[in-house]
Amino acid sequence: MVSYKELGLVNSREIFKKAFEGKYAIPAFNFNNMEQMQAIIQACVEKKSPVILQVSSGARKYANQTLLRYMAQGAVAYAKELGYAIPIVLHLDHGDTFELCKSCIEMGFSSVMIDGSHHSYEKNVELTSQVVEYAHKYDVTVEGELGVLAGIEDDVAAEHHTYTEPDQVEDFVGKTGVDSLAISIGTSHGANKFTPAQCTRDANGVLIPPPLRFDILSEVEKRIPGFPIVLHGASSVPQDQVAIINKYGGALKDAIGIPEEQLRQAAASAVCKINIDSDGRLAMTAAVREVFALQPAEFDPRKYLGPARENLKKLYMHKVENVLGSAGKA
Ligand code: G3H
Ligand code: 13P
Ligand code: ZN
């Protein structure tokens, strides 16, 4: 058993409390490799933002959970070396079993998500309670989820999500003892969050996605005042990055995300954590494709992973400063 406290990590309790009071959101950026971790830490140290380093089950399989844990430990030392010890949370994204959450807690994670949203309400309560009971013994914070987001394991179309039912949140939070709650108000995972048919067009023909269901968010806030809410599927799918990818041989079709103004609005409410993965994938891919297309003789990985890391860092700095409002809050 390794305690996250020995690794210099923090749980999410204190940073969420400050985010709620200060009307901003903490960035939760997914990482799978060293360049992503470096970009996240460089950006958040430079902007003095707290950060959640987020690891999915897929990331654990890809990179190995022990290596990711050591990377997070390294991130704490790296931030100090860069000149500012920002609060860093190591969080399991979309944990699906008690055993997985337990294993991450024993490995040094400071926060876990147990995603029981695909189960019945009763089973979700039971599974989430079990994880909370174990996690809280070690002062590890737990994120639960109510309502289903489209587009993760099953890759279903975005219109098949189920919005969170505000009538359930108070009972769920009370029975399970979770520390934060992910809700479904119209976001979804991946780079194709809406079909063009679901969007309207502005005067210039630019697609405008349907707005998030702020009415549901505000109902949720009334039922559990002061409680930290989490938004998954919050990438904005920057069209300049999509255009670079497609210009240099990519084939991204109908890639549409959540407008940043709506995320800013959410961050000023009870939403204390905003999950961003796909935008980082787009930024890395755009930079790598550009190098491959313009410098076809290049074969040193540092010559394309370096620009990818720079582009990622730029993206994260922008998110923290202009979208989440967490710059200067560390
Ligand atoms: O919520 C999903 C995240 O974007 C992680 O994606 O499971 O492909 O690592 P992944
Ligand atoms: P995006 O696919 O919109 O980046 O969402 C990521 C996420 O919710 C990770 O849990
Ligand atoms: Zn998610």
mmCIF file of C-alpha atoms and ligand atoms in Angstrom:
data_model
loop_
_atom_site.group_PDB
_atom_site.id
_atom_site.type_symbol
_atom_site.label_atom_id
_atom_site.label_comp_id
_atom_site.label_asym_id
_atom_site.label_seq_id
_atom_site.Cartn_x
_atom_site.Cartn_y
_atom_site.Cartn_z
ATOM 1 C CA MET A 1 0.000 0.000 0.000
ATOM 2 C CA VAL A 2 1.433 3.364 -1.067
ATOM 3 C CA SER A 3 -0.298 6.467 0.234
ATOM 4 C CA TYR A 4 -0.659 9.310 -2.241
ATOM 5 C CA LYS A 5 0.358 11.628 0.585
ATOM 6 C CA GLU A 6 3.857 10.136 0.542
ATOM 7 C CA LEU A 7 4.018 10.931 -3.166
ATOM 8 C CA GLY A 8 3.242 14.609 -2.647
ATOM 9 C CA LEU A 9 -0.202 14.350 -4.288
ATOM 10 C CA VAL A 10 -3.440 15.797 -2.892
ATOM 11 C CA ASN A 11 -7.052 14.597 -3.000
ATOM 12 C CA SER A 12 -9.719 16.779 -4.598
ATOM 13 C CA ARG A 13 -11.578 17.944 -1.474
ATOM 14 C CA GLU A 14 -9.806 21.225 -0.757
ATOM 15 C CA ILE A 15 -9.298 22.304 -4.377
ATOM 16 C CA PHE A 16 -12.991 21.674 -5.184
ATOM 17 C CA LYS A 17 -14.064 23.725 -2.172
ATOM 18 C CA LYS A 18 -11.937 26.639 -3.397
ATOM 19 C CA ALA A 19 -13.133 26.176 -6.985
ATOM 20 C CA PHE A 20 -16.754 26.268 -5.872
ATOM 21 C CA GLU A 21 -16.257 29.395 -3.801
ATOM 22 C CA GLY A 22 -14.090 31.070 -6.447
ATOM 23 C CA LYS A 23 -16.453 30.199 -9.335
ATOM 24 C CA TYR A 24 -13.923 28.380 -11.492
ATOM 25 C CA ALA A 25 -13.262 24.732 -12.404
ATOM 26 C CA ILE A 26 -10.202 22.509 -11.977
ATOM 27 C CA PRO A 27 -8.855 21.043 -15.233
ATOM 28 C CA ALA A 28 -8.849 17.236 -15.451
ATOM 29 C CA PHE A 29 -6.539 16.368 -18.329
ATOM 30 C CA ASN A 30 -6.069 12.725 -19.384
ATOM 31 C CA PHE A 31 -2.539 11.455 -19.883
ATOM 32 C CA ASN A 32 -1.005 8.282 -21.325
ATOM 33 C CA ASN A 33 2.635 9.213 -21.902
ATOM 34 C CA MET A 34 5.494 11.467 -20.865
ATOM 35 C CA GLU A 35 4.922 14.243 -23.389
ATOM 36 C CA GLN A 36 1.307 14.700 -22.295
ATOM 37 C CA MET A 37 2.348 14.775 -18.651
ATOM 38 C CA GLN A 38 5.089 17.311 -19.369
ATOM 39 C CA ALA A 39 2.725 19.571 -21.317
ATOM 40 C CA ILE A 40 0.095 19.446 -18.543
ATOM 41 C CA ILE A 41 2.601 20.262 -15.799
ATOM 42 C CA GLN A 42 4.444 22.949 -17.777
ATOM 43 C CA ALA A 43 1.155 24.681 -18.663
ATOM 44 C CA CYS A 44 -0.326 24.465 -15.157
ATOM 45 C CA VAL A 45 2.880 25.590 -13.436
ATOM 46 C CA GLU A 46 3.246 28.515 -15.824
ATOM 47 C CA LYS A 47 -0.391 29.498 -15.220
ATOM 48 C CA LYS A 48 -0.271 28.601 -11.496
ATOM 49 C CA SER A 49 -3.307 26.317 -11.777
ATOM 50 C CA PRO A 50 -4.175 23.261 -9.676
ATOM 51 C CA VAL A 51 -4.540 20.191 -11.881
ATOM 52 C CA ILE A 52 -6.023 16.717 -11.988
ATOM 53 C CA LEU A 53 -3.902 14.163 -13.849
ATOM 54 C CA GLN A 54 -6.426 11.701 -15.120
ATOM 55 C CA VAL A 55 -5.798 8.038 -15.968
ATOM 56 C CA SER A 56 -8.390 5.922 -17.801
ATOM 57 C CA SER A 57 -8.502 2.097 -17.833
ATOM 58 C CA GLY A 58 -7.273 2.358 -21.420
ATOM 59 C CA ALA A 59 -4.323 4.463 -20.263
ATOM 60 C CA ARG A 60 -3.468 1.857 -17.600
ATOM 61 C CA LYS A 61 -3.453 -0.862 -20.235
ATOM 62 C CA TYR A 62 -1.458 1.243 -22.673
ATOM 63 C CA ALA A 63 1.185 2.640 -20.361
ATOM 64 C CA ASN A 64 1.147 0.357 -17.282
ATOM 65 C CA GLN A 65 -0.292 1.614 -14.005
ATOM 66 C CA THR A 66 3.013 1.461 -12.139
ATOM 67 C CA LEU A 67 4.723 3.673 -14.697
ATOM 68 C CA LEU A 68 1.826 6.142 -14.665
ATOM 69 C CA ARG A 69 1.991 6.297 -10.866
ATOM 70 C CA TYR A 70 5.718 7.029 -10.965
ATOM 71 C CA MET A 71 5.094 9.632 -13.650
ATOM 72 C CA ALA A 72 2.594 11.377 -11.367
ATOM 73 C CA GLN A 73 5.133 11.237 -8.549
ATOM 74 C CA GLY A 74 7.647 12.660 -11.007
ATOM 75 C CA ALA A 75 5.159 15.379 -11.943
ATOM 76 C CA VAL A 76 5.158 16.627 -8.347
ATOM 77 C CA ALA A 77 8.959 16.939 -8.374
ATOM 78 C CA TYR A 78 8.919 18.378 -11.914
ATOM 79 C CA ALA A 79 6.466 21.150 -10.910
ATOM 80 C CA LYS A 80 8.756 22.116 -8.003
ATOM 81 C CA GLU A 81 11.763 22.116 -10.303
ATOM 82 C CA LEU A 82 9.875 24.382 -12.721
ATOM 83 C CA GLY A 83 9.445 26.780 -9.826
ATOM 84 C CA TYR A 84 5.944 26.352 -8.392
ATOM 85 C CA ALA A 85 4.482 23.450 -6.393
ATOM 86 C CA ILE A 86 0.920 23.363 -7.749
ATOM 87 C CA PRO A 87 -1.618 20.972 -6.154
ATOM 88 C CA ILE A 88 -1.660 17.749 -8.235
ATOM 89 C CA VAL A 89 -4.359 15.068 -7.995
ATOM 90 C CA LEU A 90 -3.865 11.611 -9.509
ATOM 91 C CA HIS A 91 -7.339 10.441 -10.507
ATOM 92 C CA LEU A 92 -8.760 7.235 -11.960
ATOM 93 C CA ASP A 93 -11.124 8.141 -14.812
ATOM 94 C CA HIS A 94 -14.221 5.941 -15.348
ATOM 95 C CA GLY A 95 -13.336 3.159 -12.904
ATOM 96 C CA ASP A 96 -15.844 0.405 -13.557
ATOM 97 C CA THR A 97 -15.275 -2.058 -10.701
ATOM 98 C CA PHE A 98 -14.547 -1.962 -6.981
ATOM 99 C CA GLU A 99 -11.373 -4.004 -7.578
ATOM 100 C CA LEU A 100 -9.978 -1.481 -10.065
ATOM 101 C CA CYS A 101 -10.647 1.436 -7.704
ATOM 102 C CA LYS A 102 -9.084 -0.480 -4.788
ATOM 103 C CA SER A 103 -6.006 -1.318 -6.843
ATOM 104 C CA CYS A 104 -5.522 2.330 -7.842
ATOM 105 C CA ILE A 105 -5.932 3.493 -4.238
ATOM 106 C CA GLU A 106 -3.290 0.958 -3.158
ATOM 107 C CA MET A 107 -1.015 2.231 -5.932
ATOM 108 C CA GLY A 108 -1.075 5.840 -4.768
ATOM 109 C CA PHE A 109 -4.030 7.433 -6.574
ATOM 110 C CA SER A 110 -5.515 10.278 -4.543
ATOM 111 C CA SER A 111 -8.932 10.232 -6.197
ATOM 112 C CA VAL A 112 -11.033 7.699 -8.082
ATOM 113 C CA MET A 113 -14.149 7.756 -10.196
ATOM 114 C CA ILE A 114 -16.536 4.848 -9.891
ATOM 115 C CA ASP A 115 -18.756 5.055 -12.944
ATOM 116 C CA GLY A 116 -21.870 3.055 -12.150
ATOM 117 C CA SER A 117 -23.972 5.120 -14.537
ATOM 118 C CA HIS A 118 -24.629 2.198 -16.868
ATOM 119 C CA HIS A 119 -26.091 0.087 -14.052
ATOM 120 C CA SER A 120 -29.537 0.344 -12.478
ATOM 121 C CA TYR A 121 -29.897 3.134 -9.916
ATOM 122 C CA GLU A 122 -29.843 0.631 -7.044
ATOM 123 C CA LYS A 123 -26.719 -1.132 -8.328
ATOM 124 C CA ASN A 124 -25.023 2.235 -8.916
ATOM 125 C CA VAL A 125 -25.746 3.227 -5.288
ATOM 126 C CA GLU A 126 -24.446 -0.123 -4.009
ATOM 127 C CA LEU A 127 -21.225 -0.127 -6.058
ATOM 128 C CA THR A 128 -20.469 3.554 -5.405
ATOM 129 C CA SER A 129 -21.054 3.142 -1.646
ATOM 130 C CA GLN A 130 -18.645 0.203 -1.568
ATOM 131 C CA VAL A 131 -15.907 2.265 -3.239
ATOM 132 C CA VAL A 132 -16.547 5.282 -0.990
ATOM 133 C CA GLU A 133 -16.332 3.171 2.149
ATOM 134 C CA TYR A 134 -12.941 1.790 1.115
ATOM 135 C CA ALA A 135 -11.541 5.043 -0.327
ATOM 136 C CA HIS A 136 -12.428 7.209 2.636
ATOM 137 C CA LYS A 137 -10.397 4.979 4.963
ATOM 138 C CA TYR A 138 -7.360 6.313 3.093
ATOM 139 C CA ASP A 139 -8.656 9.862 2.635
ATOM 140 C CA VAL A 140 -9.048 9.265 -1.118
ATOM 141 C CA THR A 141 -11.896 11.229 -2.726
ATOM 142 C CA VAL A 142 -14.529 9.584 -4.925
ATOM 143 C CA GLU A 143 -16.440 10.831 -7.968
ATOM 144 C CA GLY A 144 -19.731 9.118 -8.845
ATOM 145 C CA GLU A 145 -21.934 9.523 -11.897
ATOM 146 C CA LEU A 146 -25.659 9.800 -12.489
ATOM 147 C CA GLY A 147 -27.066 9.939 -16.014
ATOM 148 C CA VAL A 148 -25.399 8.404 -19.047
ATOM 149 C CA LEU A 149 -23.027 10.114 -21.452
ATOM 150 C CA ALA A 150 -22.761 8.733 -24.935
ATOM 151 C CA GLY A 151 -19.644 7.743 -26.773
ATOM 152 C CA ILE A 152 -17.330 5.963 -24.361
ATOM 153 C CA GLU A 153 -17.239 2.161 -24.151
ATOM 154 C CA ASP A 154 -19.979 1.453 -26.601
ATOM 155 C CA ASP A 155 -19.403 4.319 -29.014
ATOM 156 C CA VAL A 156 -23.106 4.988 -29.276
ATOM 157 C CA ALA A 157 -24.322 8.084 -31.104
ATOM 158 C CA ALA A 158 -24.519 11.257 -29.029
ATOM 159 C CA GLU A 159 -28.307 11.433 -29.142
ATOM 160 C CA HIS A 160 -28.562 8.238 -27.099
ATOM 161 C CA HIS A 161 -27.393 9.720 -23.819
ATOM 162 C CA THR A 162 -29.704 9.993 -20.805
ATOM 163 C CA TYR A 163 -29.781 13.283 -18.916
ATOM 164 C CA THR A 164 -29.283 13.237 -15.165
ATOM 165 C CA GLU A 165 -32.553 13.130 -13.250
ATOM 166 C CA PRO A 166 -32.359 15.971 -10.667
ATOM 167 C CA ASP A 167 -34.803 14.112 -8.404
ATOM 168 C CA GLN A 168 -32.203 11.395 -7.830
ATOM 169 C CA VAL A 169 -29.135 13.451 -6.911
ATOM 170 C CA GLU A 170 -29.870 14.217 -3.275
ATOM 171 C CA ASP A 171 -30.691 10.581 -2.505
ATOM 172 C CA PHE A 172 -27.603 9.356 -4.413
ATOM 173 C CA VAL A 173 -25.178 11.736 -2.728
ATOM 174 C CA GLY A 174 -26.715 11.061 0.701
ATOM 175 C CA LYS A 175 -26.691 7.284 0.368
ATOM 176 C CA THR A 176 -23.249 6.884 -1.211
ATOM 177 C CA GLY A 177 -21.202 9.609 0.488
ATOM 178 C CA VAL A 178 -19.445 10.556 -2.778
ATOM 179 C CA ASP A 179 -17.296 13.692 -2.816
ATOM 180 C CA SER A 180 -18.314 14.884 -6.294
ATOM 181 C CA LEU A 181 -20.890 13.966 -8.902
ATOM 182 C CA ALA A 182 -20.581 13.745 -12.684
ATOM 183 C CA ILE A 183 -23.812 14.635 -14.439
ATOM 184 C CA SER A 184 -25.129 14.369 -17.966
ATOM 185 C CA ILE A 185 -26.409 17.658 -19.419
ATOM 186 C CA GLY A 186 -25.656 17.199 -23.098
ATOM 187 C CA THR A 187 -21.906 16.629 -23.315
ATOM 188 C CA SER A 188 -20.476 13.377 -24.673
ATOM 189 C CA HIS A 189 -17.079 11.770 -25.157
ATOM 190 C CA GLY A 190 -14.932 12.035 -28.272
ATOM 191 C CA ALA A 191 -14.610 14.506 -31.154
ATOM 192 C CA ASN A 192 -18.070 13.970 -32.681
ATOM 193 C CA LYS A 193 -20.403 15.211 -29.997
ATOM 194 C CA PHE A 194 -23.224 16.292 -32.288
ATOM 195 C CA THR A 195 -24.334 15.401 -35.796
ATOM 196 C CA PRO A 196 -24.721 18.342 -38.231
ATOM 197 C CA ALA A 197 -28.451 17.548 -38.242
ATOM 198 C CA GLN A 198 -28.600 18.366 -34.517
ATOM 199 C CA CYS A 199 -26.966 21.787 -35.104
ATOM 200 C CA THR A 200 -28.172 25.079 -36.537
ATOM 201 C CA ARG A 201 -26.022 27.342 -38.760
ATOM 202 C CA ASP A 202 -25.053 30.957 -38.159
ATOM 203 C CA ALA A 203 -24.995 33.631 -40.895
ATOM 204 C CA ASN A 204 -21.572 32.384 -42.083
ATOM 205 C CA GLY A 205 -22.724 28.781 -42.288
ATOM 206 C CA VAL A 206 -20.808 27.760 -39.154
ATOM 207 C CA LEU A 207 -22.487 24.905 -37.254
ATOM 208 C CA ILE A 208 -23.884 25.858 -33.839
ATOM 209 C CA PRO A 209 -24.500 22.871 -31.539
ATOM 210 C CA PRO A 210 -27.558 22.693 -29.279
ATOM 211 C CA PRO A 211 -26.858 24.372 -25.911
ATOM 212 C CA LEU A 212 -26.046 22.353 -22.789
ATOM 213 C CA ARG A 213 -28.990 21.761 -20.451
ATOM 214 C CA PHE A 214 -28.214 24.483 -17.921
ATOM 215 C CA ASP A 215 -31.759 24.074 -16.634
ATOM 216 C CA ILE A 216 -30.876 20.545 -15.415
ATOM 217 C CA LEU A 217 -27.613 21.808 -13.890
ATOM 218 C CA SER A 218 -29.458 24.502 -11.981
ATOM 219 C CA GLU A 219 -32.070 21.995 -10.715
ATOM 220 C CA VAL A 220 -29.213 19.764 -9.532
ATOM 221 C CA GLU A 221 -27.592 22.729 -7.758
ATOM 222 C CA LYS A 222 -30.844 23.446 -5.915
ATOM 223 C CA ARG A 223 -31.094 19.849 -4.658
ATOM 224 C CA ILE A 224 -27.480 19.610 -3.421
ATOM 225 C CA PRO A 225 -26.327 23.169 -2.685
ATOM 226 C CA GLY A 226 -22.572 23.663 -2.537
ATOM 227 C CA PHE A 227 -21.809 20.168 -3.856
ATOM 228 C CA PRO A 228 -19.023 19.822 -6.487
ATOM 229 C CA ILE A 229 -20.312 18.819 -9.929
ATOM 230 C CA VAL A 230 -18.167 17.282 -12.687
ATOM 231 C CA LEU A 231 -18.520 17.655 -16.452
ATOM 232 C CA HIS A 232 -17.198 14.856 -18.634
ATOM 233 C CA GLY A 233 -17.002 15.073 -22.406
ATOM 234 C CA ALA A 234 -16.076 18.758 -22.268
ATOM 235 C CA SER A 235 -13.732 19.080 -25.233
ATOM 236 C CA SER A 236 -14.491 21.940 -27.600
ATOM 237 C CA VAL A 237 -12.946 20.317 -30.689
ATOM 238 C CA PRO A 238 -11.013 23.404 -31.946
ATOM 239 C CA GLN A 239 -11.766 23.764 -35.625
ATOM 240 C CA ASP A 240 -8.296 25.156 -36.441
ATOM 241 C CA GLN A 241 -6.751 21.881 -35.196
ATOM 242 C CA VAL A 242 -9.301 19.789 -37.118
ATOM 243 C CA ALA A 243 -8.464 21.815 -40.249
ATOM 244 C CA ILE A 244 -4.697 21.193 -39.838
ATOM 245 C CA ILE A 245 -5.295 17.463 -39.361
ATOM 246 C CA ASN A 246 -7.467 17.270 -42.475
ATOM 247 C CA LYS A 247 -5.117 19.494 -44.499
ATOM 248 C CA TYR A 248 -2.261 17.073 -43.855
ATOM 249 C CA GLY A 249 -4.005 13.846 -44.733
ATOM 250 C CA GLY A 250 -6.438 13.354 -41.841
ATOM 251 C CA ALA A 251 -10.059 12.369 -42.341
ATOM 252 C CA LEU A 252 -12.022 13.847 -39.440
ATOM 253 C CA LYS A 253 -15.603 14.320 -40.509
ATOM 254 C CA ASP A 254 -18.233 16.365 -38.683
ATOM 255 C CA ALA A 255 -15.995 16.890 -35.637
ATOM 256 C CA ILE A 256 -18.030 19.147 -33.321
ATOM 257 C CA GLY A 257 -17.466 19.983 -29.632
ATOM 258 C CA ILE A 258 -18.872 22.055 -26.769
ATOM 259 C CA PRO A 259 -18.529 25.834 -27.302
ATOM 260 C CA GLU A 260 -16.033 27.306 -24.847
ATOM 261 C CA GLU A 261 -18.410 30.065 -23.683
ATOM 262 C CA GLN A 262 -20.737 27.369 -22.352
ATOM 263 C CA LEU A 263 -17.893 25.717 -20.444
ATOM 264 C CA ARG A 264 -16.969 29.115 -18.973
ATOM 265 C CA GLN A 265 -20.566 29.493 -17.847
ATOM 266 C CA ALA A 266 -20.502 25.985 -16.312
ATOM 267 C CA ALA A 267 -17.190 26.675 -14.548
ATOM 268 C CA ALA A 268 -18.738 29.688 -12.819
ATOM 269 C CA SER A 269 -21.501 27.473 -11.406
ATOM 270 C CA ALA A 270 -21.253 24.360 -9.185
ATOM 271 C CA VAL A 271 -19.133 22.631 -11.840
ATOM 272 C CA CYS A 272 -15.741 22.233 -10.124
ATOM 273 C CA LYS A 273 -14.043 19.735 -12.496
ATOM 274 C CA ILE A 274 -14.007 19.785 -16.295
ATOM 275 C CA ASN A 275 -12.655 16.756 -18.190
ATOM 276 C CA ILE A 276 -10.697 17.332 -21.380
ATOM 277 C CA ASP A 277 -9.063 14.562 -23.373
ATOM 278 C CA SER A 278 -10.085 14.750 -27.026
ATOM 279 C CA ASP A 279 -8.855 18.341 -27.531
ATOM 280 C CA GLY A 280 -5.386 17.205 -26.433
ATOM 281 C CA ARG A 281 -5.501 14.313 -28.868
ATOM 282 C CA LEU A 282 -6.396 16.712 -31.670
ATOM 283 C CA ALA A 283 -3.600 19.145 -30.746
ATOM 284 C CA MET A 284 -0.976 16.368 -30.692
ATOM 285 C CA THR A 285 -2.201 14.816 -33.935
ATOM 286 C CA ALA A 286 -2.302 18.166 -35.755
ATOM 287 C CA ALA A 287 1.302 18.937 -34.813
ATOM 288 C CA VAL A 288 2.586 15.463 -35.691
ATOM 289 C CA ARG A 289 0.783 15.412 -39.045
ATOM 290 C CA GLU A 290 2.180 18.834 -39.913
ATOM 291 C CA VAL A 291 5.760 17.713 -39.243
ATOM 292 C CA PHE A 292 5.259 14.495 -41.225
ATOM 293 C CA ALA A 293 3.795 16.402 -44.174
ATOM 294 C CA LEU A 294 6.275 19.307 -44.245
ATOM 295 C CA GLN A 295 9.418 17.438 -43.216
ATOM 296 C CA PRO A 296 8.993 13.936 -44.678
ATOM 297 C CA ALA A 297 12.682 13.106 -44.211
ATOM 298 C CA GLU A 298 12.458 13.606 -40.435
ATOM 299 C CA PHE A 299 12.604 10.426 -38.356
ATOM 300 C CA ASP A 300 13.769 11.529 -34.911
ATOM 301 C CA PRO A 301 10.694 11.138 -32.628
ATOM 302 C CA ARG A 302 11.755 14.237 -30.680
ATOM 303 C CA LYS A 303 11.264 16.274 -33.860
ATOM 304 C CA TYR A 304 7.547 15.466 -33.984
ATOM 305 C CA LEU A 305 6.756 14.682 -30.332
ATOM 306 C CA GLY A 306 8.443 17.955 -29.309
ATOM 307 C CA PRO A 307 6.147 20.131 -31.476
ATOM 308 C CA ALA A 308 3.188 17.969 -30.356
ATOM 309 C CA ARG A 309 4.083 18.701 -26.721
ATOM 310 C CA GLU A 310 4.390 22.441 -27.458
ATOM 311 C CA ASN A 311 1.009 22.517 -29.172
ATOM 312 C CA LEU A 312 -0.553 20.645 -26.248
ATOM 313 C CA LYS A 313 0.965 23.045 -23.745
ATOM 314 C CA LYS A 314 -0.484 25.997 -25.687
ATOM 315 C CA LEU A 315 -3.911 24.362 -25.639
ATOM 316 C CA TYR A 316 -3.805 23.658 -21.888
ATOM 317 C CA MET A 317 -2.658 27.201 -21.088
ATOM 318 C CA HIS A 318 -5.570 28.540 -23.082
ATOM 319 C CA LYS A 319 -8.062 26.242 -21.314
ATOM 320 C CA VAL A 320 -6.843 27.140 -17.856
ATOM 321 C CA GLU A 321 -6.710 30.877 -18.542
ATOM 322 C CA ASN A 322 -9.725 31.471 -20.771
ATOM 323 C CA VAL A 323 -12.141 28.594 -20.242
ATOM 324 C CA LEU A 324 -11.860 27.133 -16.738
ATOM 325 C CA GLY A 325 -10.675 30.233 -14.911
ATOM 326 C CA SER A 326 -8.245 28.259 -12.730
ATOM 327 C CA ALA A 327 -5.144 30.298 -13.677
ATOM 328 C CA GLY A 328 -3.556 31.918 -10.634
ATOM 329 C CA LYS A 329 -5.574 29.754 -8.218
ATOM 330 C CA ALA A 330 -2.812 27.336 -7.157
HETATM 331 O O1 G3H B 1 -13.577 9.358 -20.961
HETATM 332 C C1 G3H B 1 -12.785 8.884 -21.761
HETATM 333 C C2 G3H B 1 -11.433 9.435 -21.898
HETATM 334 O O2 G3H B 1 -11.368 10.272 -23.014
HETATM 335 C C3 G3H B 1 -10.421 8.343 -21.916
HETATM 336 O O3 G3H B 1 -10.392 7.700 -23.149
HETATM 337 O O4 G3H B 1 -10.512 5.283 -22.513
HETATM 338 O O5 G3H B 1 -9.615 6.011 -24.749
HETATM 339 O O6 G3H B 1 -8.282 6.422 -22.673
HETATM 340 P P1 G3H B 1 -9.645 6.266 -23.277
HETATM 341 P P1 13P B 2 -13.645 14.555 -24.133
HETATM 342 O O1 13P B 2 -13.700 13.358 -25.024
HETATM 343 O O2 13P B 2 -14.724 15.533 -24.500
HETATM 344 O O3 13P B 2 -12.309 15.179 -24.098
HETATM 345 O O4 13P B 2 -13.997 14.063 -22.644
HETATM 346 C C1 13P B 2 -12.998 13.473 -21.839
HETATM 347 C C2 13P B 2 -13.554 12.855 -20.604
HETATM 348 O O5 13P B 2 -14.678 13.058 -20.200
HETATM 349 C C3 13P B 2 -12.664 11.956 -19.843
HETATM 350 O O6 13P B 2 -13.335 11.329 -18.806
HETATM 351 ZN ZN ZN B 3 -15.393 10.892 -19.143
#
